[in-house]
Each structure stands twice: as C-alpha cells, then as structure tokens.
Tab-separated table of C-alpha atoms in Angstrom:
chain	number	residue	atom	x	y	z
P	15	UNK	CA	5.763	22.683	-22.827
P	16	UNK	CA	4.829	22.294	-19.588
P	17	UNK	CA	7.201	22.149	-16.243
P	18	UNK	CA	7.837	19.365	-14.102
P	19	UNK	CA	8.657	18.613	-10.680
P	20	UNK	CA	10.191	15.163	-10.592
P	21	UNK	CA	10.868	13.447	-7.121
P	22	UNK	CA	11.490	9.763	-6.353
P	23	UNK	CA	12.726	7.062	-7.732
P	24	UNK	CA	12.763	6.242	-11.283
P	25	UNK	CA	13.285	2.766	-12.531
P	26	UNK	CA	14.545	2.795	-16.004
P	27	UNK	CA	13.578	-0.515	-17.301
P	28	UNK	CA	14.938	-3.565	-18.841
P	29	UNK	CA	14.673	-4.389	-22.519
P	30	UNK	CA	13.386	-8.636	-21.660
P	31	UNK	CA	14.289	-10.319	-24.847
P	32	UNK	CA	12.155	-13.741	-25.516
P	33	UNK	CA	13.883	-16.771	-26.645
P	34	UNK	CA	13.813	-15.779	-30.531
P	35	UNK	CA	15.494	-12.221	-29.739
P	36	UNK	CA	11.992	-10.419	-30.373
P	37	UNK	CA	11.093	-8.131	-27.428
P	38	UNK	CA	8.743	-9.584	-24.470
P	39	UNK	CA	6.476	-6.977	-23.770
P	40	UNK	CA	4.332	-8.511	-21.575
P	41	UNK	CA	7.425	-8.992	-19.477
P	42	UNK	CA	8.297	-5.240	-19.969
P	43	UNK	CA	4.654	-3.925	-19.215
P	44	UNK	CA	4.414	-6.481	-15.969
P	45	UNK	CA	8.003	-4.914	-14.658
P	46	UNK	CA	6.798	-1.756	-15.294
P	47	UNK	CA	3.549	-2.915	-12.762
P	48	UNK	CA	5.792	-4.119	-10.587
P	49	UNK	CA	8.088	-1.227	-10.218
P	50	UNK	CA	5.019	0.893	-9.604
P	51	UNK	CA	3.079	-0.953	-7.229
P	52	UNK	CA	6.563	-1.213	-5.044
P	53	UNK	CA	6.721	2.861	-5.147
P	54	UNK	CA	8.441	3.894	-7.797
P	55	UNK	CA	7.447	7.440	-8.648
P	56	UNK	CA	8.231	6.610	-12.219
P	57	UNK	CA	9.855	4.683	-15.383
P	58	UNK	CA	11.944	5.994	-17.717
P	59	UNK	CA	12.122	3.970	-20.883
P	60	UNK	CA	14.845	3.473	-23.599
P	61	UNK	CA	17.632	4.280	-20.819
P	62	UNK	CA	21.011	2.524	-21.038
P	63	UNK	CA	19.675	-0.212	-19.077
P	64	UNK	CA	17.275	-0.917	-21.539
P	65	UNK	CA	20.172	-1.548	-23.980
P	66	UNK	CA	18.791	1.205	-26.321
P	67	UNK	CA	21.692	1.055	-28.659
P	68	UNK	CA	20.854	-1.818	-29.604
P	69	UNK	CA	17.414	-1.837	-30.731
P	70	UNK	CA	15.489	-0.885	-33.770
P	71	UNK	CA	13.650	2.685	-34.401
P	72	UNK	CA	10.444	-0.012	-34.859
P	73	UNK	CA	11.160	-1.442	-31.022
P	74	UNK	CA	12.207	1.857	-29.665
P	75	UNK	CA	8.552	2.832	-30.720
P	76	UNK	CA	7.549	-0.230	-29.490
P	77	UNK	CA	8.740	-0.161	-25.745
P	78	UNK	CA	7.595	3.778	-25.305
P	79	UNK	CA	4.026	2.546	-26.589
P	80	UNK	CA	4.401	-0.104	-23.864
P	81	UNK	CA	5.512	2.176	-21.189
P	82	UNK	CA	3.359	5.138	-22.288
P	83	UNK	CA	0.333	2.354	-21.779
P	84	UNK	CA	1.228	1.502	-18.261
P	85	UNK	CA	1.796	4.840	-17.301
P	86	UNK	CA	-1.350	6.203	-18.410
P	87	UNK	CA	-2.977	4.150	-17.034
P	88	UNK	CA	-1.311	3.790	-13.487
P	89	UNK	CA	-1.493	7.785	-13.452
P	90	UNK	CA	2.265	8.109	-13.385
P	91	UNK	CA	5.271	9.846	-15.562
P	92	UNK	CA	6.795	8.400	-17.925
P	93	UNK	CA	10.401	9.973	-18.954
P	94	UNK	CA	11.330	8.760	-22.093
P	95	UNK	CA	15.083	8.643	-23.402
P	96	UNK	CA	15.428	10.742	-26.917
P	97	UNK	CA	18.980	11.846	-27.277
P	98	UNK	CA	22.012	10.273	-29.562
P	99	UNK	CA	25.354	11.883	-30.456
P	100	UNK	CA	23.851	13.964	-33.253
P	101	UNK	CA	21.386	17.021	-32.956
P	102	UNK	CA	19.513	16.550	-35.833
P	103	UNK	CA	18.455	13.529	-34.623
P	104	UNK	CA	17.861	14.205	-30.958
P	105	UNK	CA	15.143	17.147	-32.172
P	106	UNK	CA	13.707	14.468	-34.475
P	107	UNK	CA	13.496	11.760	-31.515
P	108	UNK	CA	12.500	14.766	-28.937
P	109	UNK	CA	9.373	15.819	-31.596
P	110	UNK	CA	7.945	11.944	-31.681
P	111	UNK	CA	7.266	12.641	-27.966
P	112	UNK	CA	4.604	15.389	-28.743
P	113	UNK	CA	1.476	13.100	-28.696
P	114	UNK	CA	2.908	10.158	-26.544
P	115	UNK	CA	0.273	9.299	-23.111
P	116	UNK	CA	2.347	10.264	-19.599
P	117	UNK	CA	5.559	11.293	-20.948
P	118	UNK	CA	6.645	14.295	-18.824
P	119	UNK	CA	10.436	14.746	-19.909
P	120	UNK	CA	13.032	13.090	-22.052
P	121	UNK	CA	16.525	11.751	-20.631
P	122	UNK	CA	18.871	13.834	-23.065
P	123	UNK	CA	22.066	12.071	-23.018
P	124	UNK	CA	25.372	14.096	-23.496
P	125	UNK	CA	26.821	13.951	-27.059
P	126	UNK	CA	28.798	10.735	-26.935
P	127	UNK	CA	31.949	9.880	-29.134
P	128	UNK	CA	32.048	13.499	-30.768
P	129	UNK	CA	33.640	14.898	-27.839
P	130	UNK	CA	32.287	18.113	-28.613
P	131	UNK	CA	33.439	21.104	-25.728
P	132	UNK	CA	31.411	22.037	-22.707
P	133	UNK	CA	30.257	24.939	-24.767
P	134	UNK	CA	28.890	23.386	-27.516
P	135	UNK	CA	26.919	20.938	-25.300
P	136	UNK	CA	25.268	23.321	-23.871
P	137	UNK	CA	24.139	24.955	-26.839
P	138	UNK	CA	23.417	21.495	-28.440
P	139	UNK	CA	20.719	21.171	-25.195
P	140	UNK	CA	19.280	24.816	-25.387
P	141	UNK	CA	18.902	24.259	-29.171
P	142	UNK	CA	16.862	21.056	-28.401
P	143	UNK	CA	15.073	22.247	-25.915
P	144	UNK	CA	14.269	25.308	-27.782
P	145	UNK	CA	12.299	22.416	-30.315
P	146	UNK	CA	11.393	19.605	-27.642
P	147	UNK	CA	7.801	19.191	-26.560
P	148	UNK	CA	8.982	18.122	-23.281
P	149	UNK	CA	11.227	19.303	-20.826
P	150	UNK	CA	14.780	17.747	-20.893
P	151	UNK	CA	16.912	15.522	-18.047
P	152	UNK	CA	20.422	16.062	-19.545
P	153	UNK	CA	22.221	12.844	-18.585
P	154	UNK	CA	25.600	13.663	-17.556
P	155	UNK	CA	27.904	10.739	-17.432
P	156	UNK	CA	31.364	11.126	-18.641
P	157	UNK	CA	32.231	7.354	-18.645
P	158	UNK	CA	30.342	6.525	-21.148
P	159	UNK	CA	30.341	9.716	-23.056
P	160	UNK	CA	33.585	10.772	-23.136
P	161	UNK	CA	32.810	13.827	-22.226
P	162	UNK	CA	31.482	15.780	-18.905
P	163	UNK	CA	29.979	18.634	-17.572
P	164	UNK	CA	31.956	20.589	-15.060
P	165	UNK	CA	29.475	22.652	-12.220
P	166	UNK	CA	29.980	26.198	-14.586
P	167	UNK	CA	28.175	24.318	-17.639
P	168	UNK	CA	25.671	22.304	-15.087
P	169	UNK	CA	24.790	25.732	-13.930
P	170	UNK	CA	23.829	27.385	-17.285
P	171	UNK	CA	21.947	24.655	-17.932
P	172	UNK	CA	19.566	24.431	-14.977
P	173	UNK	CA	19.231	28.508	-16.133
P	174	UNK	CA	17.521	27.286	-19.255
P	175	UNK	CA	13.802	26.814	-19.627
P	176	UNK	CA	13.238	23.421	-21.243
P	177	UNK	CA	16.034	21.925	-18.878
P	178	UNK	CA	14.401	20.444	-15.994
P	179	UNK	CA	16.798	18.607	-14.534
P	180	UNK	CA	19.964	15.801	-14.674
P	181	UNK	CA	20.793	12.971	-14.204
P	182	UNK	CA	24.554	12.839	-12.350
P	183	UNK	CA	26.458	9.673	-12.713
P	184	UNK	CA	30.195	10.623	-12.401
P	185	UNK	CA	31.149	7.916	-10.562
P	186	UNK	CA	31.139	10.241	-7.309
P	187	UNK	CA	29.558	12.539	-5.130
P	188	UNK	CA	31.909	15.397	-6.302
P	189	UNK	CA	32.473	18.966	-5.963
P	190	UNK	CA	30.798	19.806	-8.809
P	191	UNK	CA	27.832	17.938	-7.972
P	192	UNK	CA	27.616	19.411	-4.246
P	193	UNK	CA	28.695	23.038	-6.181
P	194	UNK	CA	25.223	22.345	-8.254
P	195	UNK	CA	23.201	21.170	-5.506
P	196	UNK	CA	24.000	24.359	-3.387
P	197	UNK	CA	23.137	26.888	-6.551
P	198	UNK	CA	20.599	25.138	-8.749
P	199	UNK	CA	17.248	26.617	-8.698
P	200	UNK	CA	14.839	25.183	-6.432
P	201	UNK	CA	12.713	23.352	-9.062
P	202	UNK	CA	16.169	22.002	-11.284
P	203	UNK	CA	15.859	18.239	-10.467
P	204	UNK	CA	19.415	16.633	-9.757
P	205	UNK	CA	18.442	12.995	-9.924
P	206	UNK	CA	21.095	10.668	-8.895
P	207	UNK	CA	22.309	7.849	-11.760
P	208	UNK	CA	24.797	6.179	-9.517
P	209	UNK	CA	23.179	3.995	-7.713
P	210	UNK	CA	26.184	3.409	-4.722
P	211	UNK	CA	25.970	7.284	-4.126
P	212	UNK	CA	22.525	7.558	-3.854
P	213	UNK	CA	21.435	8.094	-0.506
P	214	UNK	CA	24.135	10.822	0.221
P	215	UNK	CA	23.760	12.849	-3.070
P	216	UNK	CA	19.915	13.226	-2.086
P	217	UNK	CA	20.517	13.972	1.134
P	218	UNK	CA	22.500	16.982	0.116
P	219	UNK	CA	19.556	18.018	-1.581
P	220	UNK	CA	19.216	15.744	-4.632
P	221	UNK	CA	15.354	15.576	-5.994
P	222	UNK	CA	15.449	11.718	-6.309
P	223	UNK	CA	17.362	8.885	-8.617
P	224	UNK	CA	17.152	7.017	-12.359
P	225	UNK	CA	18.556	3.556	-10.834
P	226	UNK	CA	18.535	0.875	-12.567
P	227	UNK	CA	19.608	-1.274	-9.626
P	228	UNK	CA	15.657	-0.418	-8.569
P	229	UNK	CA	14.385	-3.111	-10.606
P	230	UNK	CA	14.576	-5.220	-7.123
P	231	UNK	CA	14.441	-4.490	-3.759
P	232	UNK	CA	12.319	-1.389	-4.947
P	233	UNK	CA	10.520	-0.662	-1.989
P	234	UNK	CA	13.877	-0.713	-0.234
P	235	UNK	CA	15.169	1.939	-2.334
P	236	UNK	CA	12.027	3.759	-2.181
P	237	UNK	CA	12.127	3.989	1.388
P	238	UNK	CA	15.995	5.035	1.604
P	239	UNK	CA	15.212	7.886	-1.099
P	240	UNK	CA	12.295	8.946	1.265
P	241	UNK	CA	13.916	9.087	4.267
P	242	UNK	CA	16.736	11.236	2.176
P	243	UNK	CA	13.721	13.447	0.925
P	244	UNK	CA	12.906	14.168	4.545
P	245	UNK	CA	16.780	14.780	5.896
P	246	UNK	CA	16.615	11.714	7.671
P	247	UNK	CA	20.097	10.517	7.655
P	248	UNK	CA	19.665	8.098	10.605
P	249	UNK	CA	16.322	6.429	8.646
P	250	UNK	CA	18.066	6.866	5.264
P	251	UNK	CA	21.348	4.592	5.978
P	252	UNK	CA	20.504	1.343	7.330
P	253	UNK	CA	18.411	1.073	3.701
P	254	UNK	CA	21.839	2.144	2.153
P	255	UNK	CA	23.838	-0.307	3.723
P	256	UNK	CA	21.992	-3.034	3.158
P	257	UNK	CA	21.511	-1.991	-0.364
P	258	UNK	CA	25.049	-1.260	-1.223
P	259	UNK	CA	26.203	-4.889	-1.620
P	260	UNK	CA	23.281	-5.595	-3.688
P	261	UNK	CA	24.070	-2.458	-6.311
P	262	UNK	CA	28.007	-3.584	-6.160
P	263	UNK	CA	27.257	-7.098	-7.193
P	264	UNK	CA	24.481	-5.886	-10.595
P	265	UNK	CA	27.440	-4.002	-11.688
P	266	UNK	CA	30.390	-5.931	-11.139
P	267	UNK	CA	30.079	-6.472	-15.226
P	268	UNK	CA	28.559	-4.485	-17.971
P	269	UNK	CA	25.099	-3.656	-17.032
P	270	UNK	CA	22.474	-5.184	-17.608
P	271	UNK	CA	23.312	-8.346	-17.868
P	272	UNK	CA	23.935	-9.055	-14.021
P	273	UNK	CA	20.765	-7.975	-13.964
P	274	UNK	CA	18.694	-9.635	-16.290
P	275	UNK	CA	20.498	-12.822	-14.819
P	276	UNK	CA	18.888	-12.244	-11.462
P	277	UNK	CA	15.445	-10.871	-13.217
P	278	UNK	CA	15.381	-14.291	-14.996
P	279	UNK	CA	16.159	-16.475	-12.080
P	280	UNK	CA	13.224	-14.374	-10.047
P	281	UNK	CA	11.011	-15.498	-12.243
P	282	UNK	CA	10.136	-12.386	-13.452
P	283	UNK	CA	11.729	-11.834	-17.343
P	284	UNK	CA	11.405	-14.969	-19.026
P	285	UNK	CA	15.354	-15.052	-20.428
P	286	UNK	CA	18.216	-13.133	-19.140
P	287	UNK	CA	19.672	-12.583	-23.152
P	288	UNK	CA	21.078	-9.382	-23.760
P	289	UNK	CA	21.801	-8.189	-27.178
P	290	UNK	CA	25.602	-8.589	-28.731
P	291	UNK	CA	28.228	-6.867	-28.260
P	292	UNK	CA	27.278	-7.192	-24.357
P	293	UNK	CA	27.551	-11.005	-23.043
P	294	UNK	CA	25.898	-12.732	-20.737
P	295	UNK	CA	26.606	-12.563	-17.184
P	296	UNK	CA	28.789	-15.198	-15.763
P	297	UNK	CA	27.615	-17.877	-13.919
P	298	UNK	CA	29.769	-16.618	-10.469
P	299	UNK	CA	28.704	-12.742	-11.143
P	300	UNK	CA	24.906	-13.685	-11.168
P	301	UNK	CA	25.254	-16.118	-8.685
P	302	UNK	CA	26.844	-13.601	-6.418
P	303	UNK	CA	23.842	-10.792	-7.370
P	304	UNK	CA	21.312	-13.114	-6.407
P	305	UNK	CA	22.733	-13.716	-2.976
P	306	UNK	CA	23.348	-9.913	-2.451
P	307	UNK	CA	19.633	-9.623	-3.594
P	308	UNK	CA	18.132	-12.353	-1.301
P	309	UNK	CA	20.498	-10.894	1.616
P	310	UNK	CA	19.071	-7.221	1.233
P	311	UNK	CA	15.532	-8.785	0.911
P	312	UNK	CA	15.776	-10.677	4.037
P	313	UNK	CA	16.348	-7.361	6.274
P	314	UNK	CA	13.237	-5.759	7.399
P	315	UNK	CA	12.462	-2.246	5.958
P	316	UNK	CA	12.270	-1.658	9.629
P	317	UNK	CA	15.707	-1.943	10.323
C-alpha cells in the first residue's frame, strides 16, 4: 500500500442508463472527460450517486474498468467505492482493487442497516484496511447508515495506517467535524460529502470534497474549493453563493435523479432513468434544477 494525499474536488459519477436499462458507457467515460477537463482533481466511481445498490457485480466491474480507463489515461486518481454492510465482503471488494489502473483509495462506507457500535466500526475498518490494497476514505454519513461516527471514533481512525481519510456528510458542519479538523494528522484527508457545507468545512481546514452536485458547474466548484485551499474566504464565497441554490434544487428529491434530469436535458447523458426503487424526478423539481443550473452558469467565475 502506498499513501495518498488527496486534495480537490472529486466528482463521483453518474450511473447513465440507455433506453433498454443497459449501462451507457460512452456517456459515463465522456462525463468522466468532462469532469476532468473542468478541474476536477478526481472521480470516484460506484459512489451513491452512481446508484451502486442497484447494479450488478458484472456492471460494478464494468463502470471501474470504465473509470480506471479514463483515469489512466488522463493521469488522474481514481477512488473507487468497495464497502457494503458486511466485512467479508468489503475485504473481498477491497482485494479486486489490487491490479485496477489509477485507483488510489476506496470510499469505505460505514456498515449500514446492522447498526453495529462505534467500536465495532472501527475495528470493522482497521480489519479491512489491515487486507485492502489501497488506502481507505471511510464514508461517514449517518442518514443513510443509521449509524455515525462521533469525533473520539473519527480520531482513532485517522490514527490508523490504511485510513487515509473521510468523507463527512452529517448534514452539518458540526462539532465533531471542526473537533477532527483541529486534531487529525496533517496528511488525514477530511473531504467534504455535503455539498451545501462545502466551502466552510474546507476552509476550516478540510482537504477537498466527493460532490456529486460537481457534475455541473464544475469549474465553479473547483474554483470555490481553491480559493478555500488557499484561506481565501472573500474569493471562496461569491462561488458558494451562487452555487448554493444550484446544490439545494439537485437534492430537493432522492439523488440522483434531479440530477440525471438536468444531465439529460444538457445534452450530456442520453436518458435521465434511474433504476427502481428511486423514481424519476418530477417535472417541477428538474425544471427548477435546470434554472438554478443556468442561473449559477450565467455568473462569471470572476465575480
């Protein structure tokens, strides 16, 4: 294993679905493009927003061989999402990595369902680590999983070898995450994962974000998590304020669909489907996105 220093912005990528329900991966491979020539430091593939519970261990395979392919060649890292609610089959998923082109860490989701304590999760990541030939991003997001990390358990983690980082979406920029930007060691990447908080949490010495919101306006949010990487508050907010409406809007319902809606009407994924049980977005919630997207693409990165 080798360590990593991750900084930027990640964009963890759609899953475009063509009209028989196959995957598009020319679509996927030219969003990856995209997302890189805009700035992106990175992708990150098989993330929630690439509705990885609902695909196939054969397309799972498939999008990291797409991903690993762009990033190879572009030069850039590839993190790669591995973990499930079981540790048997995280290790397995973590091992596939071994040989994969450009991936430089997994996104190690939290034990979901299970509920296990704070304890145990953090023995359930030092025991993958211990077998992972990658360093881990433990994705921390308590919404979803049922479960969260409290600073104490954050902490031990960012003490452990094959934990390079997280990702912190807990719906805040709360004590705990401020408690584990002020004591993490200096190469323990907290990447913010909610994508209204952004801005502040890097400010406050965050290492970058995994937003999924990224997938437009990229350069946008490339330049506000810049201007955060430098401490330049004054530089760093007019990008936030004219992003915020924009990242309200792609999550007024479940993600991605709000998304994928606007993707589709851009031209860019050739149909906005998501996979059941999600729905598609409603007419007036994609509408509404793609007016908060045009608005925050009409103000100059100058501003």
């Amino acid at each position: 294993m080798t360590a990593v220093q991750l900084r930027g912005v990640y964009v963890p990528l759609v899953t475009p679905f063509a009209d028989d329900g196959s995957i598009d991966f020319a679509s996927l491979q030219r969003l990856a493009h995209e997302s890189l020539d805009a700035g992106a430091a990175g992708l990150v593939a098989l993330a929630t927003t690439g509705e990885v519970t609902s695909l196939t261990e054969a397309e799972r395979a498939g999008v990291v061989q797409a991903l690993s392919e762009v990033s190879a060649d572009r030069g850039t890292p590839l993190i790669v999402g591995a973990a499930t609610n079981d540790t048997a089959t995280t290790v397995a998923r973590h091992e596939a990595l071994a040989d994969v082109p450009a991936v430089v860490a997994s996104l190690a989701v939290v034990p979901y369902y299970v509920r296990p304590s704070e304890a145990a999760i953090v023995a359930h990541f030092e025991f993958v680590s211990e077998r992972s030939p990658v360093p881990l991003v433990v994705y921390n997001i308590p919404y979803r999983t049922g479960r969260g990390l409290g600073a104490a358990s954050l902490l031990e983690l960012a003490a452990i070898l094959g934990v390079a980082g997280i990702k912190q979406a807990v719906g805040s920029l709360d004590a705990d995450t401020l408690t584990v930007l002020a004591h993490a060691p200096p190469d323990f990447a907290v990447l913010g994962g909610d994508d209204a908080f952004l801005a502040p949490l890097v400010l406050m010495g965050g290492a970058g974000a995994v937003a999924a919101s990224a997938h437009l306006c990229t350069d946008r949010f490339v330049a506000m998590i810049d201007a955060a990487l430098a401490g330049d508050a004054a530089h760093a907010r007019p990008h936030a304020e004219a992003l915020l409406p924009l990242v309200l809007a792609l999550f007024a319902e479940p993600s991605p669909a709000i998304l994928k809606a606007v993707l589709h009407a851009e031209g860019r994924i050739s149909t906005p489907s998501v996979r059941m049980p999600l729905a598609a977005a409603s007419s007036a919630g994609a509408d509404a996105a793609l007016a908060a997207f045009r608005a925050a693409s009409a103000v100059t990165l100058a501003s």
